[in-house]
């Protein structure tokens, strides 16, 4: 597809389980971002990938959160031992580089029971 | 740490009314972007402003960047139900990331 694709669109899990969220960016976009959005709120930065550079992980809230980007394309955000406060919409975005327009996916809504 | 505050937090108006929403920063913006997010969707870029005092228009939307580049406003003329959404401002100067504001939730009713 032409846009950023995220899966799953909805995920309900039990507290303590691990979850994986996937992002397929726009082809040719070297920058990839993960943000978290609580209900009706602004976006909280989590992690940023740019080409082959080391990722900027400064926004990850705890060591239960990790992300990887394979082959400079698809990215996976992993949350281990989920907690109820992890419930949010996780948004992925890609761009042609720093300071350029971000193109967002529709998000993955995570609910931790 | 830069703080971007948007006001009002919520706004509910009737179709045809005018409105203005604001974005204020605790520090000078590198450049500022405005996004609109509709329910169930990701944010979509509306405009980027770079120069202090800059004014940009996008149909019924007018964006103004403060002279000191610490604030911005978005004015909508004759609002329509299709304008409903979450309006977010963002600073591009945070190194590797955009720093987003707290958002203004706008609802335009018939």
GROMACS .gro file of C-alpha atoms in nm:
model
  223
    1UNK     CA    1   0.000   0.000   0.000
    2UNK     CA    2   0.094   0.364  -0.031
    3UNK     CA    3   0.067   0.455   0.336
    4UNK     CA    4   0.205   0.342   0.670
    5UNK     CA    5   0.053   0.012   0.773
    6UNK     CA    6   0.018  -0.103   1.133
    7UNK     CA    7  -0.098  -0.430   1.281
    8UNK     CA    8  -0.288  -0.538   1.471
    9UNK     CA    9  -0.538  -0.253   1.468
   10UNK     CA   10  -0.671  -0.370   1.804
   11UNK     CA   11  -0.514  -0.588   2.068
   12UNK     CA   12  -0.665  -0.693   2.400
   13UNK     CA   13  -0.433  -0.872   2.636
   14UNK     CA   14  -0.408  -0.974   2.997
   15UNK     CA   15  -0.178  -0.805   3.241
   16UNK     CA   16   0.163  -0.969   3.240
   17UNK     CA   17   0.152  -1.092   2.881
   18UNK     CA   18   0.393  -0.978   2.610
   19UNK     CA   19   0.269  -0.803   2.296
   20UNK     CA   20   0.423  -0.721   1.960
   21UNK     CA   21   0.306  -0.436   1.741
   22UNK     CA   22   0.415  -0.411   1.380
   23UNK     CA   23   0.475  -0.114   1.153
   24UNK     CA   24   0.536  -0.122   0.777
   25UNK     CA   25   0.653   0.226   0.671
   26UNK     CA   26   0.621   0.398   0.336
   27UNK     CA   27   0.871   0.258   0.092
   28UNK     CA   28   1.181   0.477   0.068
   29UNK     CA   29   1.127   0.653   0.401
   30UNK     CA   30   1.445   0.628   0.602
   31UNK     CA   31   1.305   0.761   0.929
   32UNK     CA   32   1.059   0.568   1.145
   33UNK     CA   33   0.899   0.681   1.470
   34UNK     CA   34   0.688   0.522   1.740
   35UNK     CA   35   0.456   0.741   1.949
   36UNK     CA   36   0.203   0.658   2.218
   37UNK     CA   37  -0.128   0.836   2.258
   38UNK     CA   38  -0.358   0.807   2.556
   39UNK     CA   39  -0.728   0.870   2.502
   40UNK     CA   40  -0.780   1.209   2.339
   41UNK     CA   41  -0.434   1.329   2.439
   42UNK     CA   42  -0.122   1.444   2.261
   43UNK     CA   43   0.150   1.216   2.137
   44UNK     CA   44   0.431   1.085   2.354
   45UNK     CA   45   0.754   1.006   2.171
   46UNK     CA   46   0.889   0.654   2.225
   47UNK     CA   47   1.167   0.573   1.977
   48UNK     CA   48   1.316   0.686   1.646
   49UNK     CA   49   1.506   0.499   1.377
   50UNK     CA   50   1.705   0.671   1.100
   51UNK     CA   51   1.874   0.457   0.838
   52UNK     CA   52   2.155   0.250   0.984
   53UNK     CA   53   2.218   0.484   1.277
   54UNK     CA   54   2.169   0.377   1.635
   55UNK     CA   55   1.806   0.436   1.734
   56UNK     CA   56   1.704   0.717   1.967
   57UNK     CA   57   1.543   0.527   2.254
   58UNK     CA   58   1.513   0.826   2.486
   59UNK     CA   59   1.133   0.811   2.503
   60UNK     CA   60   1.090   0.449   2.604
   61UNK     CA   61   0.916   0.458   2.944
   62UNK     CA   62   1.074   0.145   3.090
   63UNK     CA   63   1.293  -0.152   3.005
   64UNK     CA   64   0.978  -0.351   2.932
   65UNK     CA   65   0.959  -0.160   2.604
   66UNK     CA   66   1.186  -0.239   2.310
   67UNK     CA   67   1.177  -0.194   1.936
   68UNK     CA   68   1.371  -0.309   1.636
   69UNK     CA   69   1.375  -0.226   1.271
   70UNK     CA   70   1.483  -0.499   1.036
   71UNK     CA   71   1.647  -0.425   0.703
   72UNK     CA   72   1.568  -0.057   0.735
   73UNK     CA   73   1.202  -0.124   0.676
   74UNK     CA   74   0.953  -0.304   0.901
   75UNK     CA   75   0.961  -0.225   1.271
   76UNK     CA   76   0.831  -0.415   1.570
   77UNK     CA   77   0.753  -0.260   1.908
   78UNK     CA   78   0.755  -0.516   2.189
   79UNK     CA   79   0.606  -0.461   2.532
   80UNK     CA   80   0.693  -0.725   2.787
   81UNK     CA   81   0.489  -0.804   3.099
   82UNK     CA   82   0.220  -0.557   3.003
   83UNK     CA   83   0.061  -0.337   3.268
   84UNK     CA   84  -0.275  -0.162   3.264
   85UNK     CA   85  -0.104   0.175   3.225
   86UNK     CA   86   0.035   0.054   2.892
   87UNK     CA   87  -0.317   0.076   2.746
   88UNK     CA   88  -0.305   0.335   2.469
   89UNK     CA   89  -0.293   0.379   2.094
   90UNK     CA   90   0.054   0.314   1.957
   91UNK     CA   91   0.120   0.518   1.644
   92UNK     CA   92   0.395   0.458   1.393
   93UNK     CA   93   0.510   0.723   1.149
   94UNK     CA   94   0.769   0.743   0.874
   95UNK     CA   95   0.934   1.031   0.693
   96UNK     CA   96   1.205   1.111   0.443
   97UNK     CA   97   1.424   1.235   0.726
   98UNK     CA   98   1.457   1.460   1.029
   99UNK     CA   99   1.235   1.766   1.016
  100UNK     CA  100   1.033   1.637   0.725
  101UNK     CA  101   0.661   1.565   0.725
  102UNK     CA  102   0.559   1.262   0.925
  103UNK     CA  103   0.312   1.019   0.773
  104UNK     CA  104   0.126   0.826   1.038
  105UNK     CA  105  -0.041   0.490   1.037
  106UNK     CA  106  -0.384   0.439   1.186
  107UNK     CA  107  -0.238   0.305   1.506
  108UNK     CA  108  -0.263  -0.008   1.715
  109UNK     CA  109  -0.504   0.021   2.005
  110UNK     CA  110  -0.375  -0.179   2.301
  111UNK     CA  111  -0.599  -0.266   2.594
  112UNK     CA  112  -0.448  -0.438   2.894
  113UNK     CA  113  -0.704  -0.599   3.122
  114UNK     CA  114   1.229   1.992   2.859
  115UNK     CA  115   1.011   2.186   2.621
  116UNK     CA  116   0.643   2.210   2.710
  117UNK     CA  117   0.382   2.277   2.444
  118UNK     CA  118   0.047   2.378   2.582
  119UNK     CA  119  -0.261   2.407   2.367
  120UNK     CA  120  -0.582   2.584   2.450
  121UNK     CA  121  -0.862   2.534   2.480
  122UNK     CA  122  -0.845   2.164   2.556
  123UNK     CA  123  -1.200   2.110   2.429
  124UNK     CA  124  -1.417   2.318   2.200
  125UNK     CA  125  -1.769   2.247   2.084
  126UNK     CA  126  -1.928   2.489   1.838
  127UNK     CA  127  -2.206   2.514   1.584
  128UNK     CA  128  -2.153   2.494   1.211
  129UNK     CA  129  -2.072   2.835   1.065
  130UNK     CA  130  -1.902   2.976   1.372
  131UNK     CA  131  -1.544   3.098   1.379
  132UNK     CA  132  -1.285   2.975   1.626
  133UNK     CA  133  -0.923   3.012   1.726
  134UNK     CA  134  -0.701   2.762   1.901
  135UNK     CA  135  -0.360   2.834   2.047
  136UNK     CA  136  -0.026   2.669   2.095
  137UNK     CA  137   0.229   2.808   2.339
  138UNK     CA  138   0.581   2.689   2.404
  139UNK     CA  139   0.809   2.727   2.702
  140UNK     CA  140   1.096   2.782   2.458
  141UNK     CA  141   1.148   2.909   2.104
  142UNK     CA  142   1.024   2.683   1.829
  143UNK     CA  143   1.267   2.563   1.564
  144UNK     CA  144   0.973   2.541   1.329
  145UNK     CA  145   0.616   2.452   1.404
  146UNK     CA  146   0.379   2.209   1.243
  147UNK     CA  147   0.003   2.178   1.285
  148UNK     CA  148  -0.162   1.837   1.248
  149UNK     CA  149  -0.526   1.728   1.251
  150UNK     CA  150  -0.626   1.385   1.373
  151UNK     CA  151  -0.967   1.238   1.302
  152UNK     CA  152  -1.110   0.956   1.516
  153UNK     CA  153  -0.945   0.623   1.441
  154UNK     CA  154  -0.683   0.780   1.220
  155UNK     CA  155  -0.327   0.902   1.257
  156UNK     CA  156  -0.248   1.275   1.255
  157UNK     CA  157  -0.218   1.444   0.916
  158UNK     CA  158   0.004   1.745   0.853
  159UNK     CA  159  -0.179   2.070   0.778
  160UNK     CA  160   0.103   2.323   0.762
  161UNK     CA  161   0.460   2.405   0.861
  162UNK     CA  162   0.555   2.757   0.972
  163UNK     CA  163   0.915   2.863   1.005
  164UNK     CA  164   0.954   3.242   1.025
  165UNK     CA  165   0.838   3.461   1.313
  166UNK     CA  166   0.526   3.655   1.214
  167UNK     CA  167   0.452   3.418   0.929
  168UNK     CA  168   0.089   3.372   0.826
  169UNK     CA  169  -0.028   3.085   0.610
  170UNK     CA  170  -0.374   3.014   0.479
  171UNK     CA  171  -0.524   2.681   0.384
  172UNK     CA  172  -0.878   2.737   0.257
  173UNK     CA  173  -1.074   2.836   0.569
  174UNK     CA  174  -0.780   2.779   0.802
  175UNK     CA  175  -0.536   3.059   0.890
  176UNK     CA  176  -0.216   2.978   1.076
  177UNK     CA  177  -0.008   3.245   1.246
  178UNK     CA  178   0.336   3.211   1.398
  179UNK     CA  179   0.421   3.456   1.676
  180UNK     CA  180   0.693   3.714   1.619
  181UNK     CA  181   0.903   3.563   1.896
  182UNK     CA  182   0.839   3.210   1.765
  183UNK     CA  183   0.708   3.090   2.099
  184UNK     CA  184   0.341   3.076   2.011
  185UNK     CA  185   0.107   3.003   1.725
  186UNK     CA  186  -0.261   3.020   1.651
  187UNK     CA  187  -0.498   2.842   1.418
  188UNK     CA  188  -0.812   3.026   1.314
  189UNK     CA  189  -1.098   2.849   1.138
  190UNK     CA  190  -1.361   3.054   0.957
  191UNK     CA  191  -1.715   2.922   0.915
  192UNK     CA  192  -1.644   2.586   1.075
  193UNK     CA  193  -1.793   2.274   0.922
  194UNK     CA  194  -1.857   1.928   1.069
  195UNK     CA  195  -1.566   1.800   0.861
  196UNK     CA  196  -1.334   2.018   1.071
  197UNK     CA  197  -1.406   1.799   1.373
  198UNK     CA  198  -1.094   1.640   1.513
  199UNK     CA  199  -0.795   1.673   1.741
  200UNK     CA  200  -0.566   1.960   1.645
  201UNK     CA  201  -0.204   1.914   1.744
  202UNK     CA  202   0.089   2.149   1.722
  203UNK     CA  203   0.441   2.013   1.712
  204UNK     CA  204   0.794   2.150   1.730
  205UNK     CA  205   1.042   2.008   1.483
  206UNK     CA  206   1.345   2.111   1.685
  207UNK     CA  207   1.369   1.823   1.928
  208UNK     CA  208   1.659   1.656   1.755
  209UNK     CA  209   1.534   1.329   1.622
  210UNK     CA  210   1.169   1.372   1.705
  211UNK     CA  211   0.869   1.598   1.693
  212UNK     CA  212   0.748   1.725   2.028
  213UNK     CA  213   0.371   1.741   2.026
  214UNK     CA  214   0.139   1.966   2.219
  215UNK     CA  215  -0.143   1.855   2.443
  216UNK     CA  216  -0.403   1.898   2.166
  217UNK     CA  217  -0.735   2.075   2.118
  218UNK     CA  218  -1.036   1.851   2.064
  219UNK     CA  219  -1.277   2.032   1.830
  220UNK     CA  220  -1.635   1.925   1.766
  221UNK     CA  221  -1.845   2.107   1.509
  222UNK     CA  222  -2.213   2.031   1.527
  223UNK     CA  223  -2.487   2.087   1.270
   0.00000   0.00000   0.00000
